[in-house]
Short mmCIF file of C-alpha atoms and ligand atoms in Angstrom, two decimals:
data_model
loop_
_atom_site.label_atom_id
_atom_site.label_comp_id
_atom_site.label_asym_id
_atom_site.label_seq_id
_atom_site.Cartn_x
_atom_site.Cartn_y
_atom_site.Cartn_z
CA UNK A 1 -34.13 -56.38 56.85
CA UNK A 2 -34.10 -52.72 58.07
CA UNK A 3 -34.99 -52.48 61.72
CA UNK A 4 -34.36 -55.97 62.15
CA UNK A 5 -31.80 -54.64 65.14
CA UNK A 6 -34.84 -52.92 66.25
CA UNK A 7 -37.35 -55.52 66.80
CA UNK A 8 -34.95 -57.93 68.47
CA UNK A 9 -34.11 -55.51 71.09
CA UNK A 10 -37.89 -54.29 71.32
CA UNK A 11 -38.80 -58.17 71.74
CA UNK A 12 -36.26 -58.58 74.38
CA UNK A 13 -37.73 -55.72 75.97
CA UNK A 14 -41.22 -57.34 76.07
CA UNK A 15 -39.93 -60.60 76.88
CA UNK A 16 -38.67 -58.77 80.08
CA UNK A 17 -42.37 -57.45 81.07
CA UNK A 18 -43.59 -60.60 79.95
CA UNK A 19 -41.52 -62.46 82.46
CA UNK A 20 -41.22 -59.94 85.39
CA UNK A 21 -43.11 -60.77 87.93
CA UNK A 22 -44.71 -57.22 88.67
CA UNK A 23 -45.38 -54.13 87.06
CA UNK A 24 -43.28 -51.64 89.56
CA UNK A 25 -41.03 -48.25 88.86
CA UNK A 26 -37.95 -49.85 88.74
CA UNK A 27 -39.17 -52.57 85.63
CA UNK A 28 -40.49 -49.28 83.97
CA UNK A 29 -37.43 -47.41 84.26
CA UNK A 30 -35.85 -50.53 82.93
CA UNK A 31 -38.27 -50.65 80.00
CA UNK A 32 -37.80 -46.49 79.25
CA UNK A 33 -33.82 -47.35 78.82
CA UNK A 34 -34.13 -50.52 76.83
CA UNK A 35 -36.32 -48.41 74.31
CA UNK A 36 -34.17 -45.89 74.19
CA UNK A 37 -30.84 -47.70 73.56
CA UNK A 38 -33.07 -49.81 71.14
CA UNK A 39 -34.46 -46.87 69.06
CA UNK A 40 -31.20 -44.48 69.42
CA UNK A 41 -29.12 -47.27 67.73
CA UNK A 42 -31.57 -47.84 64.91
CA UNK A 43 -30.88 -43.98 64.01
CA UNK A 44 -33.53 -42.35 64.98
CA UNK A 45 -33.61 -38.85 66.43
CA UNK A 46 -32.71 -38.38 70.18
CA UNK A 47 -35.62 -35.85 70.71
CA UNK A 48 -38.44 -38.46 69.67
CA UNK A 49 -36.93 -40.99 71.36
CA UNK A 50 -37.07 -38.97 74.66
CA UNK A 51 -40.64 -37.73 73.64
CA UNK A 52 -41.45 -40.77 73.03
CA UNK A 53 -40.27 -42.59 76.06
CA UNK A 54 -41.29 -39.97 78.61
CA UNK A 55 -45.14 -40.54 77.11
CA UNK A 56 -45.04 -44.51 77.74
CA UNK A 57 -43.33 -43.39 81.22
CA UNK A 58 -45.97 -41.16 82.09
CA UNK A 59 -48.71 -43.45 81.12
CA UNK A 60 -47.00 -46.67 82.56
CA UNK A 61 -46.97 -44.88 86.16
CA UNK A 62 -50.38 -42.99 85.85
CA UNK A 63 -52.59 -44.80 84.11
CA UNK A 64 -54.68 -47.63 85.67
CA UNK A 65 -55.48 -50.63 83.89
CA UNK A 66 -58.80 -50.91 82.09
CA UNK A 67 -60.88 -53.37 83.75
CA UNK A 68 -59.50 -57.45 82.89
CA UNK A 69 -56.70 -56.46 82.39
CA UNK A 70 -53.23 -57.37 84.58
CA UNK A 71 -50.63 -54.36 85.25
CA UNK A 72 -48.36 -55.98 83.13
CA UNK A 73 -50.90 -56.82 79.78
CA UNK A 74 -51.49 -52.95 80.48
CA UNK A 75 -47.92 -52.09 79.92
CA UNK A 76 -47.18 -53.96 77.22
CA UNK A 77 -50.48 -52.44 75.46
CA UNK A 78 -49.04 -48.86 76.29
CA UNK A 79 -45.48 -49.87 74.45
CA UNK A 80 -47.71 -51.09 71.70
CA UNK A 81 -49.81 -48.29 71.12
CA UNK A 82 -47.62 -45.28 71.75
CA UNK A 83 -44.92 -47.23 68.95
CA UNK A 84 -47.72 -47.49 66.70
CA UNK A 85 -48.79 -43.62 67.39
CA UNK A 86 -45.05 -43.25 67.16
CA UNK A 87 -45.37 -44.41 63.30
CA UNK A 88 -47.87 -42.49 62.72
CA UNK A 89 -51.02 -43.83 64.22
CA UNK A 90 -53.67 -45.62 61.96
CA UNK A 91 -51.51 -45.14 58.49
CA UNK A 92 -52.38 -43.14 56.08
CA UNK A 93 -53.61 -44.24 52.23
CA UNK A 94 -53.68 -43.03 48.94
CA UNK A 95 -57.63 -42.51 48.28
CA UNK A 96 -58.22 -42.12 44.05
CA UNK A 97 -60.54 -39.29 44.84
CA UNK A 98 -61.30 -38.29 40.98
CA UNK A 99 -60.37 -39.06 37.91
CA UNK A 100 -57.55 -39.25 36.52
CA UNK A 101 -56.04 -39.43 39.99
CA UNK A 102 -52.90 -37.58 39.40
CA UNK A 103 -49.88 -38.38 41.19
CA UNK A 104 -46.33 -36.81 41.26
CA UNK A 105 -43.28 -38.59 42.46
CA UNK A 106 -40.19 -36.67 43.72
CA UNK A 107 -37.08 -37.17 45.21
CA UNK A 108 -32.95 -37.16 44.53
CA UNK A 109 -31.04 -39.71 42.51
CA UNK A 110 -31.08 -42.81 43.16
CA UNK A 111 -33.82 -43.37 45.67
CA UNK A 112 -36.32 -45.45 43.84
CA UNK A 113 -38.15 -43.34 42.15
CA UNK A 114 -38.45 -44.77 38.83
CA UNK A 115 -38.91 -48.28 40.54
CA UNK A 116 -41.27 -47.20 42.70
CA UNK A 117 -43.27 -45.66 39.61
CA UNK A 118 -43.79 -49.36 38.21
CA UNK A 119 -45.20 -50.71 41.55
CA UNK A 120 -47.29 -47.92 41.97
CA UNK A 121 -48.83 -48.54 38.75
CA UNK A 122 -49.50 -52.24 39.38
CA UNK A 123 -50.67 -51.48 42.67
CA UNK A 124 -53.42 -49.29 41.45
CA UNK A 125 -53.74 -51.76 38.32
CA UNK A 126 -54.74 -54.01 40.75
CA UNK A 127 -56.94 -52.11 42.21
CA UNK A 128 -58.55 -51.90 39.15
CA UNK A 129 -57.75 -48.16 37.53
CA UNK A 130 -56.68 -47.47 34.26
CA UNK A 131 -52.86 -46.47 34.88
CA UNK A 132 -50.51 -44.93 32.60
CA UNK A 133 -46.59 -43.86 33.53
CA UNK A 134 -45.05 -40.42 32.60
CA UNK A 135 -41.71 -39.71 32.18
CA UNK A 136 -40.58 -36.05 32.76
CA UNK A 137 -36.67 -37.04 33.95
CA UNK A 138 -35.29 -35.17 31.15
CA UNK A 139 -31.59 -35.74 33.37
CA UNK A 140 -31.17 -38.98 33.19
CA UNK A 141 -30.17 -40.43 29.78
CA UNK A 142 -31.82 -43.55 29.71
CA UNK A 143 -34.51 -42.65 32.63
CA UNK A 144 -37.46 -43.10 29.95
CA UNK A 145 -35.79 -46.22 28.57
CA UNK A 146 -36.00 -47.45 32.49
CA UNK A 147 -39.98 -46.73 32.82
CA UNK A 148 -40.38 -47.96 29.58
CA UNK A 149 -39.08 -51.45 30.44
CA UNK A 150 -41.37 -51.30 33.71
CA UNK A 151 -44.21 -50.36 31.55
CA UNK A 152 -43.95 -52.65 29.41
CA UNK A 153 -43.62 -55.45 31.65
CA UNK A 154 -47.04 -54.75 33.75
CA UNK A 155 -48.62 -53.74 30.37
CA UNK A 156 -48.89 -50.10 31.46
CA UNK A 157 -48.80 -47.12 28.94
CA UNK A 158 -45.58 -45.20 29.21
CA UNK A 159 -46.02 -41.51 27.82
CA UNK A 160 -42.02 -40.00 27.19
CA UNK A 161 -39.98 -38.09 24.90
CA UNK A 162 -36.58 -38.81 25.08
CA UNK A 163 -35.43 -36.49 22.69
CA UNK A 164 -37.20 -33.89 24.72
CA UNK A 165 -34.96 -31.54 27.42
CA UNK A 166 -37.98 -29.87 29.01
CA UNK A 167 -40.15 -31.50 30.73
CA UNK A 168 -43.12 -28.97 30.60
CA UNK A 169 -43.33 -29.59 26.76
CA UNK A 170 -43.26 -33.22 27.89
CA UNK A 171 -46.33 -33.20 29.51
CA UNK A 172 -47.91 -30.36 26.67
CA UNK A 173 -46.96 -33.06 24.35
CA UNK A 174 -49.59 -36.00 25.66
CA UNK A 175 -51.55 -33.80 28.07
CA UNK A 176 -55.13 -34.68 25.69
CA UNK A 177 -53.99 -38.43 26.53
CA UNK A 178 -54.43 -37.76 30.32
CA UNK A 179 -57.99 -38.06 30.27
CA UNK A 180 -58.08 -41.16 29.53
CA UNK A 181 -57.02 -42.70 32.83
CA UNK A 182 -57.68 -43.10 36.09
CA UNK A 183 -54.37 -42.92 37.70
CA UNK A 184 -51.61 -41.18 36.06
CA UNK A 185 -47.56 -41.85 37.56
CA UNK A 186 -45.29 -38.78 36.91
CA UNK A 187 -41.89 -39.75 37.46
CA UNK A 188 -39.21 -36.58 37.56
CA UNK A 189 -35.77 -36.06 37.68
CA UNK A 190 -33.33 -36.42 40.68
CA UNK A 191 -30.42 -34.56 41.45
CA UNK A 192 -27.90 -35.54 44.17
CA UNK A 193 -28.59 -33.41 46.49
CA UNK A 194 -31.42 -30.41 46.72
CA UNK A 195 -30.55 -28.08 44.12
CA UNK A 196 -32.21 -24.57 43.43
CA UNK A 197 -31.91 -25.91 40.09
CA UNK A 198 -34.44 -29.11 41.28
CA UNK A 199 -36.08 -26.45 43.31
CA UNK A 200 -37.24 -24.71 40.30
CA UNK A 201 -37.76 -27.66 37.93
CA UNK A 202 -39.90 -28.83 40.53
CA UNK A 203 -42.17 -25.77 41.49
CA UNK A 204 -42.37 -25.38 37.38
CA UNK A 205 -43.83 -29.10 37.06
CA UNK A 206 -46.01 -29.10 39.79
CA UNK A 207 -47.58 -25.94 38.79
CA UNK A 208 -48.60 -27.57 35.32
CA UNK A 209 -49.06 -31.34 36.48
CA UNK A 210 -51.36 -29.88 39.60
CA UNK A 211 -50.58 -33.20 41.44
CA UNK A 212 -53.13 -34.77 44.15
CA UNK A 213 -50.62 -36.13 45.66
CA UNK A 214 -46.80 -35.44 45.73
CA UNK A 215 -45.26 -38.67 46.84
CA UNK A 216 -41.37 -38.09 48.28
CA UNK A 217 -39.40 -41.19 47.55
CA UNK A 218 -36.35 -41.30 50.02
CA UNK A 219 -34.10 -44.52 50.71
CA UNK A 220 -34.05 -46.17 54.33
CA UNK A 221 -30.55 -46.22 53.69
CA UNK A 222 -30.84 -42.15 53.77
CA UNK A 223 -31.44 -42.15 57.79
CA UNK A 224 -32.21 -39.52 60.08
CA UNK A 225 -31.49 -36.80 57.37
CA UNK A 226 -34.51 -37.79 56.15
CA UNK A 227 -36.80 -35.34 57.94
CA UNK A 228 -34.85 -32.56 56.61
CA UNK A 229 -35.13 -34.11 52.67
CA UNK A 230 -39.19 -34.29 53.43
CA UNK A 231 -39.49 -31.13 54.98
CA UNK A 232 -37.49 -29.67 51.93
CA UNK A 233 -38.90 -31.40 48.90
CA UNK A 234 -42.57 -30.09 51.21
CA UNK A 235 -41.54 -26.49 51.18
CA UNK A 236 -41.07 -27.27 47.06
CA UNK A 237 -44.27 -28.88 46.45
CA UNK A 238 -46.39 -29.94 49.25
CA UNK A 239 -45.98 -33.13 49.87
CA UNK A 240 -48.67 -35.32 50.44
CA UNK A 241 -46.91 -38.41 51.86
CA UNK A 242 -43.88 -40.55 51.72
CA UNK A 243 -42.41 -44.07 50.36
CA UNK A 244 -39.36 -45.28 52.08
CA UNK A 245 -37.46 -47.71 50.01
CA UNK A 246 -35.38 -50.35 50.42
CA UNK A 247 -36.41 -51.29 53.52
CA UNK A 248 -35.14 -55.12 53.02
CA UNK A 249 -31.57 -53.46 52.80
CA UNK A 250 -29.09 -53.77 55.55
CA UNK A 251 -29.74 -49.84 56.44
CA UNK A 252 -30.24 -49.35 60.24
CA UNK A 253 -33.77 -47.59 58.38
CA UNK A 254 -35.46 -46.70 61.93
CA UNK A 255 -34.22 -43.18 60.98
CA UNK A 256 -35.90 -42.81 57.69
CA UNK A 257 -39.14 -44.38 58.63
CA UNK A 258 -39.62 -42.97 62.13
CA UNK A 259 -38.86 -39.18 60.77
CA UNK A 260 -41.21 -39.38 57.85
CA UNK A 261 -44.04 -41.07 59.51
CA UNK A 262 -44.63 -38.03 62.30
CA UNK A 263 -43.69 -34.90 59.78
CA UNK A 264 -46.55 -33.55 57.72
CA UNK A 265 -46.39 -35.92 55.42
CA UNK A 266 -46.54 -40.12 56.86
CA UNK A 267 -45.04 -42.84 54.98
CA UNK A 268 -47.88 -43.98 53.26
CA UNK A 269 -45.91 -47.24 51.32
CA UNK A 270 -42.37 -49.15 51.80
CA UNK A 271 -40.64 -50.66 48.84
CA UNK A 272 -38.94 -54.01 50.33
CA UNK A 273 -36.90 -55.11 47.21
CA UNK A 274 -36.54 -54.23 44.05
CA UNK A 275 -39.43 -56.15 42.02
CA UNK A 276 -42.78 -54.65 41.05
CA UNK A 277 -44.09 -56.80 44.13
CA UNK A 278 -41.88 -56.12 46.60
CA UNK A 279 -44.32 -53.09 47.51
CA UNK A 280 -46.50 -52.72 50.49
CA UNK A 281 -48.84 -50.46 52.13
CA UNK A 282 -47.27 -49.14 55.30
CA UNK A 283 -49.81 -49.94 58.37
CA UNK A 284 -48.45 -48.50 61.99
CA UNK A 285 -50.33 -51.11 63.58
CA UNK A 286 -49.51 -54.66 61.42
CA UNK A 287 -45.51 -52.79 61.46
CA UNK A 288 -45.36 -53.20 64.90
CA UNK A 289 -46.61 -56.28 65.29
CA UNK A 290 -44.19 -57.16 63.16
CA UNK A 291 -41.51 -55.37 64.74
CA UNK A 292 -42.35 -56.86 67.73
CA UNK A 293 -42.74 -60.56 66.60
CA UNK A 294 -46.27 -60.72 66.88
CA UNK A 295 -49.29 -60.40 64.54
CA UNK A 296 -50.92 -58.27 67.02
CA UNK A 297 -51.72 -56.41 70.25
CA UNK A 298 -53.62 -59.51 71.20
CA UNK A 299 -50.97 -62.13 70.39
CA UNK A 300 -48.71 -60.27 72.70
CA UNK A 301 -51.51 -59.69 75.59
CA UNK A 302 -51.71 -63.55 75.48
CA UNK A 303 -48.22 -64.19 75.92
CA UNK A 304 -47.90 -62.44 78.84
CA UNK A 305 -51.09 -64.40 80.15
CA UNK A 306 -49.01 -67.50 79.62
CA UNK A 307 -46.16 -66.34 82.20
CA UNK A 308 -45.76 -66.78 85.62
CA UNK A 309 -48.19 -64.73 87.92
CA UNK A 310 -47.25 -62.77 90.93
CA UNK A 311 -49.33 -65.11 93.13
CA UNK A 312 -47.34 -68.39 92.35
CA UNK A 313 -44.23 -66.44 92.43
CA UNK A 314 -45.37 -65.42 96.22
CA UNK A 315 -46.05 -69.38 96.36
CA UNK A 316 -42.68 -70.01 95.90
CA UNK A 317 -40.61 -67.60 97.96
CA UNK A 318 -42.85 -69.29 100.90
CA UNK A 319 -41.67 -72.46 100.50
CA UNK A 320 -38.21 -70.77 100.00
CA UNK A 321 -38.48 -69.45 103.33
CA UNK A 322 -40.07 -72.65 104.97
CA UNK A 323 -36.28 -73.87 103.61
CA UNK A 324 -37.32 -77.55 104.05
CA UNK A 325 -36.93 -78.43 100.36
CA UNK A 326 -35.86 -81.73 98.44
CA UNK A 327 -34.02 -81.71 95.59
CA UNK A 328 -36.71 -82.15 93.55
CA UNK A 329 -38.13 -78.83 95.46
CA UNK A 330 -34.78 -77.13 94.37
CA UNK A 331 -35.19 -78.65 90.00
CA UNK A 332 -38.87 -77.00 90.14
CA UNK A 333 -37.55 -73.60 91.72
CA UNK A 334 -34.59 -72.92 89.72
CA UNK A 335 -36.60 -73.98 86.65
CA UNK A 336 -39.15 -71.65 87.44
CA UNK A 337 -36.57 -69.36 88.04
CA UNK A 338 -35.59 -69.82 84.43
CA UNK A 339 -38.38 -69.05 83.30
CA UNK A 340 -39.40 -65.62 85.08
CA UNK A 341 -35.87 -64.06 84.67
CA UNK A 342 -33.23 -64.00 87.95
CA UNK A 343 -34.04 -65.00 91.65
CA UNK A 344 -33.50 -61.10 92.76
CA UNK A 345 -36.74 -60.82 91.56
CA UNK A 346 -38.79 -63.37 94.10
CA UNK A 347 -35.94 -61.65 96.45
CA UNK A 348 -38.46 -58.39 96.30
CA UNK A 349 -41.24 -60.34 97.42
CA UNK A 350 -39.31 -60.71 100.72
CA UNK A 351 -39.39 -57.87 103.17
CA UNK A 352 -36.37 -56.27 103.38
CA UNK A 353 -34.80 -57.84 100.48
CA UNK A 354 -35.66 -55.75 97.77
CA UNK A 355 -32.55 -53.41 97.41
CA UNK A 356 -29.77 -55.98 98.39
CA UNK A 357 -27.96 -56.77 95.58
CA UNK A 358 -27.03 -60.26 94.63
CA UNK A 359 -24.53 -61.28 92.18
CA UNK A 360 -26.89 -62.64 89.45
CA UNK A 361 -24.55 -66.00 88.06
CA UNK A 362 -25.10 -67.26 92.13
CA UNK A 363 -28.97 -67.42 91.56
CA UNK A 364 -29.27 -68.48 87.62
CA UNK A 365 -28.95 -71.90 86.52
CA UNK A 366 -28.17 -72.81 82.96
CA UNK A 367 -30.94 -74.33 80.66
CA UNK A 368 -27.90 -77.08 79.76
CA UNK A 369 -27.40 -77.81 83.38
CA UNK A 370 -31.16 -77.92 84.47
CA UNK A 371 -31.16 -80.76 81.81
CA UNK A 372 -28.11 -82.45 83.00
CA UNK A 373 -29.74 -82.13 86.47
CA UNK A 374 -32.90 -83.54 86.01
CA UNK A 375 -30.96 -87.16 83.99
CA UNK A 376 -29.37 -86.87 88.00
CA UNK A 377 -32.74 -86.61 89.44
CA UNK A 378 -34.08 -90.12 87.49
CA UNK A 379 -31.12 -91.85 88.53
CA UNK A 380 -31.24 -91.37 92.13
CA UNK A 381 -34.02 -93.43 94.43
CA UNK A 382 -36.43 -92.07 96.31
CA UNK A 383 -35.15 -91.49 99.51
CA UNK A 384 -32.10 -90.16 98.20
CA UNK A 385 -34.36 -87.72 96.69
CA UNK A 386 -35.52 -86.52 99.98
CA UNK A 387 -32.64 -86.82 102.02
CA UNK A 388 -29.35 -85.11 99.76
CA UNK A 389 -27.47 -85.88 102.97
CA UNK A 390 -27.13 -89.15 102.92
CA UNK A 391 -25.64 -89.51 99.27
CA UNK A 392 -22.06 -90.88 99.80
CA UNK A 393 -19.52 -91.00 97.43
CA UNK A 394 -20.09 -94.08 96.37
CA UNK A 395 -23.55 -93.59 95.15
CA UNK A 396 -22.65 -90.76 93.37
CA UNK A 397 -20.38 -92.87 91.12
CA UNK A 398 -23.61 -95.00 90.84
CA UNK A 399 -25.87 -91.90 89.97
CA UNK A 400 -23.22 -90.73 87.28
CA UNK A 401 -23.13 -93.87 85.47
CA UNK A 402 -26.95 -94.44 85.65
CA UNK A 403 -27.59 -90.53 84.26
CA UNK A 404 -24.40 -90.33 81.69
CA UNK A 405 -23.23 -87.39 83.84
CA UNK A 406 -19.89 -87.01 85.87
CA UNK A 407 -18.81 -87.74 89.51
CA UNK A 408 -18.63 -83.59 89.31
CA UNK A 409 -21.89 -83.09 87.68
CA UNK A 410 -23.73 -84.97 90.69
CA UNK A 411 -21.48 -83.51 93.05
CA UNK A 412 -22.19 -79.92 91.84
CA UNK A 413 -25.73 -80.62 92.10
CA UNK A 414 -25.98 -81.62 95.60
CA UNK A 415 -23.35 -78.40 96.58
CA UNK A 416 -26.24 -76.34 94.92
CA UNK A 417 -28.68 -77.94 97.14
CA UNK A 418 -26.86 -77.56 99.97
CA UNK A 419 -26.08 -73.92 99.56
CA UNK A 420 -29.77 -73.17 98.70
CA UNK A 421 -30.96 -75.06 101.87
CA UNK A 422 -28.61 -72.90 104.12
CA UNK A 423 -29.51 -69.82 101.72
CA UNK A 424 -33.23 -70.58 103.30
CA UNK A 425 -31.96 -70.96 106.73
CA UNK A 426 -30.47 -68.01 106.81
CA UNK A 427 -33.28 -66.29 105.49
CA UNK A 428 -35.62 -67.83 107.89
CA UNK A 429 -32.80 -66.38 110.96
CA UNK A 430 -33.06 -62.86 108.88
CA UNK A 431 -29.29 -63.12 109.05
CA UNK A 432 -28.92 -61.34 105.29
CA UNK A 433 -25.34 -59.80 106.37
CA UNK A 434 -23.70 -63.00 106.66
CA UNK A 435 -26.04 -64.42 104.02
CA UNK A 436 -24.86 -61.92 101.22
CA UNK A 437 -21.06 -61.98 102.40
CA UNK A 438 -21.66 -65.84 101.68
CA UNK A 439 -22.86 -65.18 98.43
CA UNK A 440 -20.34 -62.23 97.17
CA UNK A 441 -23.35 -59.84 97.38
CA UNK A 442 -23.69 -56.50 99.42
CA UNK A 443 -25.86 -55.10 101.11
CA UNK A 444 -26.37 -50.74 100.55
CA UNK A 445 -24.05 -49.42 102.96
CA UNK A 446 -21.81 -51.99 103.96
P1 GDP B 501 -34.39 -43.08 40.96
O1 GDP B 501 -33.08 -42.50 40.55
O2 GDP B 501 -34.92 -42.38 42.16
O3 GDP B 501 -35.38 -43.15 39.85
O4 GDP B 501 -34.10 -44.59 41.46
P2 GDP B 501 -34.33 -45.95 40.70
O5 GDP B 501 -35.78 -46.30 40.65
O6 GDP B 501 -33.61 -45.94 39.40
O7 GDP B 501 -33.67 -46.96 41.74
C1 GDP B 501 -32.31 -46.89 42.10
C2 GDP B 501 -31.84 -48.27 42.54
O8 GDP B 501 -32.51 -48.66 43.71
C3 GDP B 501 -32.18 -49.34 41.52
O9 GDP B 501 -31.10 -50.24 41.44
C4 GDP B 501 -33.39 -50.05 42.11
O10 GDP B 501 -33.47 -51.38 41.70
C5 GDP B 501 -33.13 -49.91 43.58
N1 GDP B 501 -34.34 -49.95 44.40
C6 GDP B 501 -35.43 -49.18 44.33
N2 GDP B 501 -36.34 -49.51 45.28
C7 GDP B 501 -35.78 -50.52 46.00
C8 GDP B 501 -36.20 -51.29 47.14
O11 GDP B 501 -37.27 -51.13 47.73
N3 GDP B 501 -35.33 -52.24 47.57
C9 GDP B 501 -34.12 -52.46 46.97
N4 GDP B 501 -33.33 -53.40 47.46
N5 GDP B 501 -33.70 -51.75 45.94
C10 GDP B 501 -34.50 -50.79 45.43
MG1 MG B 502 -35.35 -42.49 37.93
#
């Protein structure tokens, strides 16, 4: 799926707030960059991205949360609603405002315009109007034969001439018909790229068709130069709003959908296969959601509630610094650890610690290996629980036979204890040079 690239990197984004442990400059300058790698490699335009990205920067640092809400439900709200205004904001909708509704499809070869003329009808079939299809590609041998087919599949009148070369007498031809419905489809011609020739077939049609809305049909596959096709085809014929197709192809898409949906005219549908069905509405807000792995704002808010707060994360570096951990103390901190992203981050809780940098494979523990460490833990008693020390090698070949681990698996875990109990102790002396030389890390200046 288009801008599947997209949401992954946008979740892994949130995932970061989510598990951050506060809301603070550097995690927002963070954030801005993730975006903007995310959105730049989708396609879309550099400017927006930077307008885009300087708004939820502005509004992460300046705004205050609303009451009941944390800092870091507040950001992820922000990221939320400035994508969904980037999208264009609350969607916009084809409204059958009289009858017959008429509406004009344009676009070059080859982007779905034909195709999308059968969903539209059964969308507004659906809906309950009286549709009927016209043909006026006079280019494209067997383009009536095509929307015939579709026609005749949804049970849809198709009004054509194929022995007809211009289109006006087309539409001469069945205009008394016209009346009769409450929705009428006008599919026209293509060209491969934007011809004067187009240009002028096009002003010439919409003069006598007097459309009430010109839909431009443009491929996600077409990218970024899609904001220059809409603004074209809307110098030609005012258009009224947008259907990006094809959206279930392999296109990076973010182009296409992101340039259309803040020009004049928003992306008001997105065709997501090539069946009458595969049609939908497009809806900023359900898009994003989507985009972002969740059904909604709320379903996000709620994940964040679910990860660890700043208070037990304070909790923890305390009994860090106390340093008088078991093992057991040492499983339940590097889990947690696991879980809210790497130990630098309880490092900032600690005066003084927050711009040392520490190589981050020294302070993460595997998933694989927390597992492999806690079959240790259940096959080692209780006092050798409490005091590591006293494990001698003879035990350990004891422990590794009782857990299905390796002499070097329990060995490994008890080095890790006894480095994080001297870690502690030398955080407790506030001797961080010698600490960090220990631990391959450096401290600014030295
Ligand atoms: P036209 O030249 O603009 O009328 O384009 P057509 O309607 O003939 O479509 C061109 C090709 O794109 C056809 O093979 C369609 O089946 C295909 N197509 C149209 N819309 C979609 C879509 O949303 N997804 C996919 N995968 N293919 C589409
Ligand atoms: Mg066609």
């Amino acid at each position: 799926m288009v801008l599947e690239k997209l949401g992954d990197a946008l979740k892994g984004t949130l995932d970061k707030i989510t598990n951050a442990l506060f809301v603070d400059e550097k995690l927002i300058n963070e954030l801005v960059k993730d975006i903007q790698r995310a959105l730049l490699q989708s396609d879309v335009n550099v400017k927006m991205v930077f307008d885009l990205t300087k708004k939820i920067k502005e509004r992460a640092l300046k705004d205050e949360p609303p009451a009941g809400m944390t800092k870091k439900e507040h950001l992820i709200k922000i990221v939320y609603d400035e994508l969904v205004i980037f999208l264009g904001g609350s969607g916009a909708k084809v409204e059958i405002t009289k009858k017959p509704f008429i509406i004009m499809l344009v676009g070059l070869f080859g982007n779905g315009k034909t195709t999308t003329a059968g969903k539209l009808g059964k969308y507004f079939l659906k809906r309950g109007n009286k549709v009927a299809l016209i043909s006026l590609d006079v280019w494209r041998p067997a383009a009536y034969e095509q929307l015939f087919q579709l026609g005749k599949q949804l049970n849809i009148t198709v009004y054509g001439n194929p022995k007809q070369k211009n289109p006006t007498e087309i539409y001469k031809e069945f205009e008394t018909e016209f009346k009769k419905y409450d929705v009428l489809i006008f599919d026209t011609a293509g060209r491969d790229a934007l011809s004067q020739e187009l240009i002028s077939e096009l002003e010439d049609i919409n003069k006598l068709v007097k459309p009430d809305e010109s839909l431009l049909i443009i491929g996600a596959d077409v990218g970024q130069t899609a904001e220059k096709q809409a603004q074209a085809f809307h110098d030609t014929c005012k258009i009224t709003g947008v259907i990006i197709t094809k959206m279930d192809g392999t296109a990076k898409g973010g182009g296409a959908l992101i340039a259309c949906a803040i020009t004049k005219a928003p992306v008001k549908f997105i065709g997501i296969g090539e069946k009458v069905d595969d049609f939908e509405h497009f809806e900023p807000e359900r898009f994003v959601g989507r985009l972002l792995g969740m059904g909604d704002l709320q379903s996000l808010l709620e994940k964040a509630r679910e990860a660890i707060s700043e208070e037990d994360a304070e909790d923890m570096s305390k009994r860090l610094l106390k340093g008088d951990f078991t093992l057991i103390d040492l499983y339940d901190q590097m889990r947690a650890m696991n879980k809210m992203g790497p130990l630098t981050k309880i490092m900032e809780l600690i005066p003084g610690f927050s711009q040392v940098k520490l190589p981050k494979e020294a302070l993460q523990v595997q998933e694989g290996k927390l597992k492999k460490w806690k079959f240790i833990m259940n096959s080692m008693t209780q006092s050798e629980l409490e005091e590591p020390d006293d494990i001698t090698s003879k035990r350990i070949d004891r422990i590794s036979k009782g857990s299905g681990t390796s002499h070097t698996d329990v060995k490994e875990l008890l080095k890790q204890y006894e480095q994080a109990k001297k870690m502690a102790k030398m955080m407790r002396g506030g001797n961080l040079q010698k600490m960090m030389k220990k631990m391959g890390g450096k401290l600014p200046g030295m």
